[in-house]
Short mmCIF file of C-alpha atoms and ligand atoms in Angstrom, two decimals:
data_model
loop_
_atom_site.label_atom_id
_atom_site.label_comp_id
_atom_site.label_asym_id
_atom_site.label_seq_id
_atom_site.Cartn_x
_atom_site.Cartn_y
_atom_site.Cartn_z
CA UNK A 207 -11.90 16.02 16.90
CA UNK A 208 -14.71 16.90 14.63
CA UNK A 209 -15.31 19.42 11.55
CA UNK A 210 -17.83 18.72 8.96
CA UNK A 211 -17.33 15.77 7.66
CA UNK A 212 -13.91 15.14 9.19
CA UNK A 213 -13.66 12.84 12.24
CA UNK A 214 -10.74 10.79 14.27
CA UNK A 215 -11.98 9.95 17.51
CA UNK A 216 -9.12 9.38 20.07
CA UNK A 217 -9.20 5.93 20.85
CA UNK A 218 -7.60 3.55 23.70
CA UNK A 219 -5.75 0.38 22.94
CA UNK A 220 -7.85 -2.92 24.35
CA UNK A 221 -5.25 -4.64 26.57
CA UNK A 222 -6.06 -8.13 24.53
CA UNK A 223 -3.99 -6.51 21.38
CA UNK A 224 -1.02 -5.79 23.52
CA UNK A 225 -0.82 -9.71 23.77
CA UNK A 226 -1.53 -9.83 20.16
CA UNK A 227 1.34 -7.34 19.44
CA UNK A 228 3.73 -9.55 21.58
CA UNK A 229 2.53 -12.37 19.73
CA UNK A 230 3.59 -10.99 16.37
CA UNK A 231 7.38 -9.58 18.04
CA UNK A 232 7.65 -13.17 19.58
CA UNK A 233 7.27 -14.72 16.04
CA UNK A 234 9.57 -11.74 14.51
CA UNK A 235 12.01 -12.26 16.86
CA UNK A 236 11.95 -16.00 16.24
CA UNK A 237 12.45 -15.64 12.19
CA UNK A 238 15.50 -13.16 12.49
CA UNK A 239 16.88 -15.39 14.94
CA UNK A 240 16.54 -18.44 12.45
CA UNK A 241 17.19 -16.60 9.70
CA UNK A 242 14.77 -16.48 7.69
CA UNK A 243 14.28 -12.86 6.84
CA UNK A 244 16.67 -10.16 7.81
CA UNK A 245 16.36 -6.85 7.79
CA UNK A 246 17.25 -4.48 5.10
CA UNK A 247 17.36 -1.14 4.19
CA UNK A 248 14.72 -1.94 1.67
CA UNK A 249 12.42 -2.94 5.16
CA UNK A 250 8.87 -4.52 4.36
CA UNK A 251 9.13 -3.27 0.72
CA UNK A 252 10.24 -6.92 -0.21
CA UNK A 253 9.09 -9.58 -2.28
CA UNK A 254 8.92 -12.65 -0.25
CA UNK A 255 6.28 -15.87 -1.15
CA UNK A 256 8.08 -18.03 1.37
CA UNK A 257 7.77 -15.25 3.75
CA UNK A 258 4.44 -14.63 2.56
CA UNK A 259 3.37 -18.70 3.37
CA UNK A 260 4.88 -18.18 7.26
CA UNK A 261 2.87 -15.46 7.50
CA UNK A 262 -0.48 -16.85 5.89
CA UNK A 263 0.73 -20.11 8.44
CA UNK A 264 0.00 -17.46 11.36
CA UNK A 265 -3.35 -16.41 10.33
CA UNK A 266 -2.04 -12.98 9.49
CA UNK A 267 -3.36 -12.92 6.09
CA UNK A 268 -6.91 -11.70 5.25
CA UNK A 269 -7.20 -11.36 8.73
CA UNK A 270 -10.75 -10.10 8.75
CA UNK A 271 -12.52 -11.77 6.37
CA UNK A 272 -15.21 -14.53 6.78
CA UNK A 273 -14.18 -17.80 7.97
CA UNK A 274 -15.74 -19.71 4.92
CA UNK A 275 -13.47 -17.67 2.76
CA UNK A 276 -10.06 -18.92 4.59
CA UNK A 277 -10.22 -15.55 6.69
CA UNK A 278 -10.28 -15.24 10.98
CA UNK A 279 -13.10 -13.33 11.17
CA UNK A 280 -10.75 -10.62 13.95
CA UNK A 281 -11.28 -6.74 14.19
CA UNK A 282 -9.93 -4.37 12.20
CA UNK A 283 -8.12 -2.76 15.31
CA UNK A 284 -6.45 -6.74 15.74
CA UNK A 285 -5.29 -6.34 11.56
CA UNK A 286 -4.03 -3.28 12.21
CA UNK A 287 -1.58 -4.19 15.31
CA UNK A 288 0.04 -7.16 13.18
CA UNK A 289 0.21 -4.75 10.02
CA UNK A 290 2.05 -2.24 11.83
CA UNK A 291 4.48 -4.86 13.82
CA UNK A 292 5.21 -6.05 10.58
CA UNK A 293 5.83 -3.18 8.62
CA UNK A 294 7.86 -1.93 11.62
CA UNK A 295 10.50 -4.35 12.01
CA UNK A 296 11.10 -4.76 8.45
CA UNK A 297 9.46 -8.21 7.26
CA UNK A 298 9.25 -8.76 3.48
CA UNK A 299 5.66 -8.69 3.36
CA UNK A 300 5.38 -6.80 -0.10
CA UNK A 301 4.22 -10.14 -2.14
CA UNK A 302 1.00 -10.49 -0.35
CA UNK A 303 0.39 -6.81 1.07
CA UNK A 304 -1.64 -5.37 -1.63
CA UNK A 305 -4.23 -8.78 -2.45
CA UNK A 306 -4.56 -8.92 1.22
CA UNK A 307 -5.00 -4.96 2.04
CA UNK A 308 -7.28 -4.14 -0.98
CA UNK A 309 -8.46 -7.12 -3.38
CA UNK A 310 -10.13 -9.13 -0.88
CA UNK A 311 -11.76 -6.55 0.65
CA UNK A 312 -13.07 -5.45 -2.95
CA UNK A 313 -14.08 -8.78 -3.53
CA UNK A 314 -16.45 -9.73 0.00
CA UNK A 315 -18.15 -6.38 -1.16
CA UNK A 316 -18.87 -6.88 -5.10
CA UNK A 317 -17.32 -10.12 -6.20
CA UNK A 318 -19.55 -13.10 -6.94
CA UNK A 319 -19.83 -15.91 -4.89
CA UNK A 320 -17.63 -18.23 -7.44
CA UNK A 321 -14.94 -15.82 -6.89
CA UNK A 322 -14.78 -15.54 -3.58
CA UNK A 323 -14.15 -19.06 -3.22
CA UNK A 324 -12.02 -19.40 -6.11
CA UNK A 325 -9.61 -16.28 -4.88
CA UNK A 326 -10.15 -15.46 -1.30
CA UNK A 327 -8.60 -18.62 0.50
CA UNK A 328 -5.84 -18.54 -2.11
CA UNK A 329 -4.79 -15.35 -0.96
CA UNK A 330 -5.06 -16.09 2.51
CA UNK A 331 -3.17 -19.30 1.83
CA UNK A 332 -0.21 -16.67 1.15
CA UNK A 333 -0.59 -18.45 -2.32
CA UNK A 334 -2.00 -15.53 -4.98
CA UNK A 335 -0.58 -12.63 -5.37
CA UNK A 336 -1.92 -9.18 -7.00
CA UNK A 337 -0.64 -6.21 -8.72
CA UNK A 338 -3.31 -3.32 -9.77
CA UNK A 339 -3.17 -2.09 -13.37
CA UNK A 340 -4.67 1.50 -12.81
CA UNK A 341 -2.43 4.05 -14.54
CA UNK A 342 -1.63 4.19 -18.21
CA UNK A 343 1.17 6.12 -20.49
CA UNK A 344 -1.23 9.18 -20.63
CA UNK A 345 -3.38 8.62 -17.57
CA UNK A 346 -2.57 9.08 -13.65
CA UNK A 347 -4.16 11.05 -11.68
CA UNK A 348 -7.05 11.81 -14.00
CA UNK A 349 -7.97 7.58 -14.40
CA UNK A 350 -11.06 8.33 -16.32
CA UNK A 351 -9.05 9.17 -19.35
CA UNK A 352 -7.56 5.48 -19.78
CA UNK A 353 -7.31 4.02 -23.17
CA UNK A 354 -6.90 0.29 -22.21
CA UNK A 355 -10.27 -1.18 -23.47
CA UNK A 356 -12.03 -4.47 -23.45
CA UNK A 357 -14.32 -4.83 -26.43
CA UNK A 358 -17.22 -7.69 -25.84
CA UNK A 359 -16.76 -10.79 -27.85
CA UNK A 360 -18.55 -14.23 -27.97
CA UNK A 361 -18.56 -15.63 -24.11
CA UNK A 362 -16.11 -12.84 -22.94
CA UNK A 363 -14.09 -9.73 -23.79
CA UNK A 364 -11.44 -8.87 -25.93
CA UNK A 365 -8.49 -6.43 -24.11
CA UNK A 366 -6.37 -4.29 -26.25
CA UNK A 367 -3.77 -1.34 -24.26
CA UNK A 368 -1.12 -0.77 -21.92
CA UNK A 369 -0.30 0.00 -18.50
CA UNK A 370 2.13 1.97 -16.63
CA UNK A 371 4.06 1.92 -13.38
CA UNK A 372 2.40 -1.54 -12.29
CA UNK A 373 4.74 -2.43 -9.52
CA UNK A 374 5.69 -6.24 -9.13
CA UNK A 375 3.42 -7.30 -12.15
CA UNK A 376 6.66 -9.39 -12.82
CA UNK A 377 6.05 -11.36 -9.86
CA UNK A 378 2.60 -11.56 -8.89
CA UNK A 379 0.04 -13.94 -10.06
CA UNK A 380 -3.07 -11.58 -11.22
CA UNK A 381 -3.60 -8.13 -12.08
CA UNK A 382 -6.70 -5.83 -10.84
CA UNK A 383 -7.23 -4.41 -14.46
CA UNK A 384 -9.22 -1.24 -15.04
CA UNK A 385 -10.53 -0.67 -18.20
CA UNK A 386 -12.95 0.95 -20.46
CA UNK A 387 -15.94 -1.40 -21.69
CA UNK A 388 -18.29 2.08 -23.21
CA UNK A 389 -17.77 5.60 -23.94
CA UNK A 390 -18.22 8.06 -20.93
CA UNK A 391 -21.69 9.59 -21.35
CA UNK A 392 -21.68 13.60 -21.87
CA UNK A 393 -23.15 14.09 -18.16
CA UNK A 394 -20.80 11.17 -16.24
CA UNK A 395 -17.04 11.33 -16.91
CA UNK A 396 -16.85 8.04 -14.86
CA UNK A 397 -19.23 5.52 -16.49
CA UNK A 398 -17.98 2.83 -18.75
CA UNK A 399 -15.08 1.44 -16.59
CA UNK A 400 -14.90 -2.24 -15.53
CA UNK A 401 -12.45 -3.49 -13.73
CA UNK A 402 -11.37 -7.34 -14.28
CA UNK A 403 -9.44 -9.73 -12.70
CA UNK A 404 -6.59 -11.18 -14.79
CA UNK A 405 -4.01 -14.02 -14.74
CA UNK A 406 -0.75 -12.57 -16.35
CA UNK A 407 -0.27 -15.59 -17.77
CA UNK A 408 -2.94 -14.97 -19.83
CA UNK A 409 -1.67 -15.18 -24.26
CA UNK A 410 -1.17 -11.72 -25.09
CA UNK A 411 0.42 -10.03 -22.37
CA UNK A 412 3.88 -8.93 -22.46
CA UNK A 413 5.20 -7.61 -19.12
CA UNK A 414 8.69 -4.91 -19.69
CA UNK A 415 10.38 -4.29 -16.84
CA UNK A 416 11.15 -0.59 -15.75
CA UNK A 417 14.05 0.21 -13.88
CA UNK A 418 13.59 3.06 -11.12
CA UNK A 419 15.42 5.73 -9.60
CA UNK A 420 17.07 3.18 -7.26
CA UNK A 421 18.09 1.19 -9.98
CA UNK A 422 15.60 -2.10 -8.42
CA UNK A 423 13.26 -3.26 -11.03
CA UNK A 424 9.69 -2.92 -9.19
CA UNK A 425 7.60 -1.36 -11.68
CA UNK A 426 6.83 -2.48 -15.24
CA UNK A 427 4.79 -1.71 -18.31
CA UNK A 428 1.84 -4.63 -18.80
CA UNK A 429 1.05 -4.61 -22.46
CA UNK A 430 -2.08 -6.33 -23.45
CA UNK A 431 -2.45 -7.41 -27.40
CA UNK A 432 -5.74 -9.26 -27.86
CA UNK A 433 -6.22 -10.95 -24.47
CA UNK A 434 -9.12 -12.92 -24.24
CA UNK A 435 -10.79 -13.02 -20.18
CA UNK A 436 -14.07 -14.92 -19.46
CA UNK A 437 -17.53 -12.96 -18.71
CA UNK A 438 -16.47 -14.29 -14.95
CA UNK A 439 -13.60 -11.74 -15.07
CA UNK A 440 -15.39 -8.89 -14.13
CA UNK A 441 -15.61 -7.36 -10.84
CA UNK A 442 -18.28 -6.05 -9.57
CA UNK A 443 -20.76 -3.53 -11.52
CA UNK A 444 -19.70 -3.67 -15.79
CA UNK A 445 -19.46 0.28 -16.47
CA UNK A 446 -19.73 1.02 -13.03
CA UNK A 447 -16.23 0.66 -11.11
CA UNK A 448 -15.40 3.91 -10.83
CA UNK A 449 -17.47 4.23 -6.88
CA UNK A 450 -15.33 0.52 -6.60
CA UNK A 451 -11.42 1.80 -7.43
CA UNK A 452 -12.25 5.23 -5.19
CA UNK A 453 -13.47 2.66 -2.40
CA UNK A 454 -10.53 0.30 -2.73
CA UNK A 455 -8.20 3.31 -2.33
CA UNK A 456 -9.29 4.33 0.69
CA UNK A 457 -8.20 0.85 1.89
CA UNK A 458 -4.87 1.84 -0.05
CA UNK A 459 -4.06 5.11 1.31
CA UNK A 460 -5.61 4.48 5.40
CA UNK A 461 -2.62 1.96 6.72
CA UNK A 462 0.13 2.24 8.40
CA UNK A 463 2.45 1.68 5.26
CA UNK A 464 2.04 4.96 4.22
CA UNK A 465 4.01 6.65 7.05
CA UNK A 466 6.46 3.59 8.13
CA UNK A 467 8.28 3.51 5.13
CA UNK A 468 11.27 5.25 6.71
CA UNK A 469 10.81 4.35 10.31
CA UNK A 470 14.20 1.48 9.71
CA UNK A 471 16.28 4.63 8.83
CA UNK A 472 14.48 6.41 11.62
CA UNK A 473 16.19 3.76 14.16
CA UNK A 474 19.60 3.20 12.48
CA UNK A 475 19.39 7.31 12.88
CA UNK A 476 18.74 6.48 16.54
CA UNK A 477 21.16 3.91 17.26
CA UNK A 478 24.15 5.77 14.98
CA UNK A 479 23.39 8.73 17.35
CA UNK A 480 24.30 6.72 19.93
CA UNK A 481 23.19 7.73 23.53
CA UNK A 482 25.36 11.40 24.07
CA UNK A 483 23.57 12.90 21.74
CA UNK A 484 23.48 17.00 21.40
CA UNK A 485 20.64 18.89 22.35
CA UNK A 486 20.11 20.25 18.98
CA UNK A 487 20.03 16.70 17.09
CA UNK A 488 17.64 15.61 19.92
CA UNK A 489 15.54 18.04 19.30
CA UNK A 490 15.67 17.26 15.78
CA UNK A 491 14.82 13.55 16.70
CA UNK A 492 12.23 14.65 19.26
CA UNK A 493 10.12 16.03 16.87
CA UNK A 494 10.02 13.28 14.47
CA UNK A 495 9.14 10.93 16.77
CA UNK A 496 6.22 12.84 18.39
CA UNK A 497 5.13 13.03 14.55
CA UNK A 498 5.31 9.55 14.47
CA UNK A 499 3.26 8.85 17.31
CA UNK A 500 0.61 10.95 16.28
CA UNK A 501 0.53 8.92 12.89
CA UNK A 502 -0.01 6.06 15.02
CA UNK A 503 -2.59 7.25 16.70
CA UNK A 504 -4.98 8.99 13.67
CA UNK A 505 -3.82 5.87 11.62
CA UNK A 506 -5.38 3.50 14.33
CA UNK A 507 -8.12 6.09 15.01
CA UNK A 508 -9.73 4.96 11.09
CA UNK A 509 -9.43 1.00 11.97
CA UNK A 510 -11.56 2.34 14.63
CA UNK A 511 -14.23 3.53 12.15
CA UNK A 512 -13.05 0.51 9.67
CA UNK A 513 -14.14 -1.54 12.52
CA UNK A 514 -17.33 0.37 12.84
CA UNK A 515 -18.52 -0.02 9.27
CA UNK A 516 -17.71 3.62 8.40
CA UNK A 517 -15.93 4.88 5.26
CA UNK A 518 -13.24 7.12 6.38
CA UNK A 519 -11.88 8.44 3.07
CA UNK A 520 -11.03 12.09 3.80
CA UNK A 521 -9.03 10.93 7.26
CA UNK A 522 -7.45 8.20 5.20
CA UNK A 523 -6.44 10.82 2.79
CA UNK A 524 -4.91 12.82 5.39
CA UNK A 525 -3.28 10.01 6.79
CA UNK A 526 -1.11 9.48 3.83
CA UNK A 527 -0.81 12.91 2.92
CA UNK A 528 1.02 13.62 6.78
CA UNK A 529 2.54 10.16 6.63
CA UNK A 530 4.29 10.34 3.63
CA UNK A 531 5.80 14.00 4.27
CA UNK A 532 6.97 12.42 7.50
CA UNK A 533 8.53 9.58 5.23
CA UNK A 534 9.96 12.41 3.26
CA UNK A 535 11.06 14.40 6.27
CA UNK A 536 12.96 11.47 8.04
CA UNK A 537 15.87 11.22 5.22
CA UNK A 538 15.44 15.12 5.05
CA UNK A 539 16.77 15.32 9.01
CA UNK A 540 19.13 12.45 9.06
CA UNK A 541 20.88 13.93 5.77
CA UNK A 542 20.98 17.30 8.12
CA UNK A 543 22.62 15.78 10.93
CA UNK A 544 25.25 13.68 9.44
CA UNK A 545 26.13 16.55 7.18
CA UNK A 546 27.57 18.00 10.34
CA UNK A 547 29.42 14.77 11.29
CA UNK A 548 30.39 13.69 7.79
CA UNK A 549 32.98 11.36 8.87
CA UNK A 550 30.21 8.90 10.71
CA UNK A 551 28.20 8.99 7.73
CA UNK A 552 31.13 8.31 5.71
CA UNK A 553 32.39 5.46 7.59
CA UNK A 554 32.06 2.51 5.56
CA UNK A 555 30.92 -0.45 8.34
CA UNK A 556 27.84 1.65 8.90
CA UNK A 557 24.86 0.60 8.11
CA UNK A 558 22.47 3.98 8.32
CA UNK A 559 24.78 4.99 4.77
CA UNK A 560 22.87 2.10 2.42
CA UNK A 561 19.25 2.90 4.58
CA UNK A 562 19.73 6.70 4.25
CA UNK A 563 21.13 6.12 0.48
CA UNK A 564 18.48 3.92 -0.31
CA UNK A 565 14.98 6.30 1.83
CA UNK A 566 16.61 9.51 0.01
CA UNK A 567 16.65 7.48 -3.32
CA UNK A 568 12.49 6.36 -2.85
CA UNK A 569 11.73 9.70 -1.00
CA UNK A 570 10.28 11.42 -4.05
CA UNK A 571 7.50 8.23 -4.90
CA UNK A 572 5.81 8.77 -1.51
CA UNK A 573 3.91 11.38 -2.77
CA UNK A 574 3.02 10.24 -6.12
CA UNK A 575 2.13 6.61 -5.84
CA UNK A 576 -1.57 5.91 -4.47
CA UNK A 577 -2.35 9.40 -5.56
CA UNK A 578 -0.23 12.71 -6.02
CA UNK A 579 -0.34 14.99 -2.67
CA UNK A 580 -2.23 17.49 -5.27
CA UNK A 581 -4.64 14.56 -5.52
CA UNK A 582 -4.88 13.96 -2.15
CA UNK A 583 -5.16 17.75 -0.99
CA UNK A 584 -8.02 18.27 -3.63
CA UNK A 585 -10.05 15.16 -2.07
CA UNK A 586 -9.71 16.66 1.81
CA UNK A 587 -10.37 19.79 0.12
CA UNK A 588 -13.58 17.85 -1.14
CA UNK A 589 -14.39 16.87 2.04
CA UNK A 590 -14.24 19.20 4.18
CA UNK A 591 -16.89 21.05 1.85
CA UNK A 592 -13.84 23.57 1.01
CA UNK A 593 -14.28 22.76 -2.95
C1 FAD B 1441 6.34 3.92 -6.42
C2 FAD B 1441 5.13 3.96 -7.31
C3 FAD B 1441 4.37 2.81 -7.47
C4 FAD B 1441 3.27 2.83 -8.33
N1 FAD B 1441 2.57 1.66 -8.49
C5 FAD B 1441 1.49 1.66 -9.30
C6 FAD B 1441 0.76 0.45 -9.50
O1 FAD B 1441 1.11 -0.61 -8.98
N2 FAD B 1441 -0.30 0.47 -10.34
C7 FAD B 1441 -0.71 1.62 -10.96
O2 FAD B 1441 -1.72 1.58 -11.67
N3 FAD B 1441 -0.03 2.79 -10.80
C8 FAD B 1441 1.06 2.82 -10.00
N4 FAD B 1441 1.78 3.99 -9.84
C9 FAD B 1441 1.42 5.15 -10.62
C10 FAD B 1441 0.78 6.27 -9.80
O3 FAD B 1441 -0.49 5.91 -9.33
C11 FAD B 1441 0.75 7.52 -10.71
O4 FAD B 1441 2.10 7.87 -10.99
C12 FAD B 1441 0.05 8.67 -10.05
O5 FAD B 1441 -1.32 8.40 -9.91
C13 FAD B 1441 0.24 9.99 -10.83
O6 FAD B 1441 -0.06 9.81 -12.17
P1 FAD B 1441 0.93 10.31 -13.31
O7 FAD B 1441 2.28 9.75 -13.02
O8 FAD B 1441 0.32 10.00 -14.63
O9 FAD B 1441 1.04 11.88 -13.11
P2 FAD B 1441 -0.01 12.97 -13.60
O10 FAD B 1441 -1.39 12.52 -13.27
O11 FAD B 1441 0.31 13.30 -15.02
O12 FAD B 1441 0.37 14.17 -12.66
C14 FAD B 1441 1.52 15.00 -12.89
C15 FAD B 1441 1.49 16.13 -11.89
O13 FAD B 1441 0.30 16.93 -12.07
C16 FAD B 1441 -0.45 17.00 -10.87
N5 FAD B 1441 -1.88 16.95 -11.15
C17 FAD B 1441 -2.53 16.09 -11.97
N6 FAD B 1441 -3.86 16.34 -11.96
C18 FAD B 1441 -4.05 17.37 -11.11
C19 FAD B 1441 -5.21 18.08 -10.65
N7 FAD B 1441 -6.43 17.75 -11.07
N8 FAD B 1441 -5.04 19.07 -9.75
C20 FAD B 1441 -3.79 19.40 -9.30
N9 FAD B 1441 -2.66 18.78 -9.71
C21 FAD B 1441 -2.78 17.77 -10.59
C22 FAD B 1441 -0.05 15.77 -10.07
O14 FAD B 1441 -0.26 15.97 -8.68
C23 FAD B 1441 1.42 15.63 -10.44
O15 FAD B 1441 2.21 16.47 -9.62
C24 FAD B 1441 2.89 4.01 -9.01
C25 FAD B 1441 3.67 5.17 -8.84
C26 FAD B 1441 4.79 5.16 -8.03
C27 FAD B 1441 5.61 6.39 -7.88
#
């Protein structure tokens, strides 16, 4: 498919990642088996370090990067196949997801050499774990408004503000801090932000949790009041991360987390139906799974062009704009169908009534976190020279 600037070539699965796919189910299998993770209606969404180790233990963290730097050196297209088995069958992979999906990446292409080596096999190690301090009490969408600022002091900077929404900042090691080091000039909006990297045990942060919809404690407020960070903190260009965070979030919106959020409700919808199912709820379930698929296939479609050096950010963006609508939709049509056979829904030994309570409950954050589906729309807009 082609138009403008907008690409997915249809690509065929290499026969040497269906053994890596078995691979990662034999493990899977293994670890339910034993014990050590089950699976939830919360599904990958779970903080897990000793989970995280296992799965650093397989080589399954930083999975691409350079060998020096603790990585395998494997494809893109070989990350992707263990990323979706393990999203797919539910394994608490939350702690490590987002320092292995987007920080080291961001580091091998503007970090400096010390902190590649001081971060990168840490986080492969399963052993340093990230949150990313992006949004603010007054900024979102529209980042280049954020107050948070570092002031430069003797041998470092000075960081004075707060941010919003930062999900597991409780529990992870570092934060990816954005902030703003100079005024924007009159002609660039987006000069003057730096983004640092940040222990959060750092004196002078204060981290308040925020209960969500769901009533879980994921997000949290990260105040900073005079917090000192080395010259070595910064990543990248000083002034100049704004090309960085938009390149890092095409890392964050391309995988296949964005549309298998629900896919654990999808199969307790499956299984509940049980195999004499109606035509109409088949249908219903016939759809969503050739939706689905076709995730699958544009999702692996831009490791493709990962794999080939390119910089898919429109396709990524459409990616999670279809992918979390389908995460939306699943609840949606499994809310439809047991509305019609309330007393299954309502009987208490099943377990599709805490997955369905639970994807209904997180349904409305698909489309807001990572950027809003306005956000989103306005960026394919962009680039597909519509805007
Ligand atoms: C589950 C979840 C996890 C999150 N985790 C993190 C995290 O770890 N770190 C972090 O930094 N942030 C995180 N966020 C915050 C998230 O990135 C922001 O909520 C999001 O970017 C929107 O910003 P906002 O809430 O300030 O809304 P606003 O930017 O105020 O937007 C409000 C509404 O206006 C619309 N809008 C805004 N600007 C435009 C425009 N130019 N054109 C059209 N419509 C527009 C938006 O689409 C939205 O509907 C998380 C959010 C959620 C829901």
């Amino acid at each position: 498919m082609k138009l403008n600037n907008f690409s997915l070539p249809s690509s065929i699965l290499p026969t040497h990642l269906n053994e890596l796919r078995e691979e990662v189910r034999s493990f899977l299998a293994s670890e339910l088996g034993n014990g050590s993770y089950h699976r939830d209606a919360a599904g990958w969404d779970r903080y897990d370090p000793e989970f995280s180790l296992k799965i650093a233990k397989q080589g399954w963290i930083g999975m691409t990067w350079p060998k020096q730097y603790g990585g395998k050196e494997k494809s893109f297209l070989e990350r992707y196949v263990v990323a979706e088995e393990l999203l797919s069958a539910g394994a608490p992979v939350r702690a490590h997801w987002l320092a292995d999906r987007q920080i080291g990446p961001l580091l091998l292409s503007v970090g400096t050499e010390d902190q590649k080596i001081k971060y990168l096999p840490k986080i492969a190690a399963g052993e340093c774990f990230f949150c990313v301090g992006l949004s603010e009490p007054d900024s979102g969408s529209d980042l280049s408004s954020i107050r948070t600022k570092a002031i430069k002091v003797d041998g470092g900077w000075n960081i004075q503000g707060s941010k919003l929404w930062t999900s597991y900042a409780h529990m992870a090691h570092m934060i990816n801090l954005f902030a703003r080091t100079s005024p924007a000039t009159e002609t660039n909006r987006h000069f003057g932000v730096t983004q640092f990297l940040v222990n959060l045990q750092t004196p002078g942060i204060t981290i308040k949790p925020i209960v969500n919809l769901a009533t879980d404690h994921d997000f949290n407020e990260v105040i900073f009041d005079d917090v000192f960070v080395s010259d070595h903190a910064i990543i990248g260009k000083l002034n100049g991360a704004w090309g960085q965070v938009t390149g890092e979030l095409a890392h964050e919106r391309s995988g296949s987390e964005r549309w298998l959020n629900a896919y654990g409700l999808l199969i307790d919808l499956i299984d509940s139906l049980g195999p004499n199912v109606s035509d109409q709820d088949a249908e219903k379930i016939g759809h969503l799974i050739a939706h689905i698929w076709t995730l699958h296939r544009m999702s692996f479609s831009i490791s493709w062009m990962l794999e080939k050096g390119e910089s898919p950010d429109v396709e990524a963006a459409i990616v999670k704009d279809l992918g979390t609508h389908f995460d939306q939709k699943v609840p949606l049509i499994a809310r439809q169908i047991f509305s019609e056979r309330k007393k299954a829904y309502l009987d208490t030994g099943n377990s599709i009534h805490k997955t369905l309570k639970r994807a209904q409950l997180y349904s409305p954050s698909h489309t807001i976190r990572g950027g809003t589906q306005e956000i989103l729309r306005g960026i394919i807009a962009r680039g597909l020279g519509l805007r």
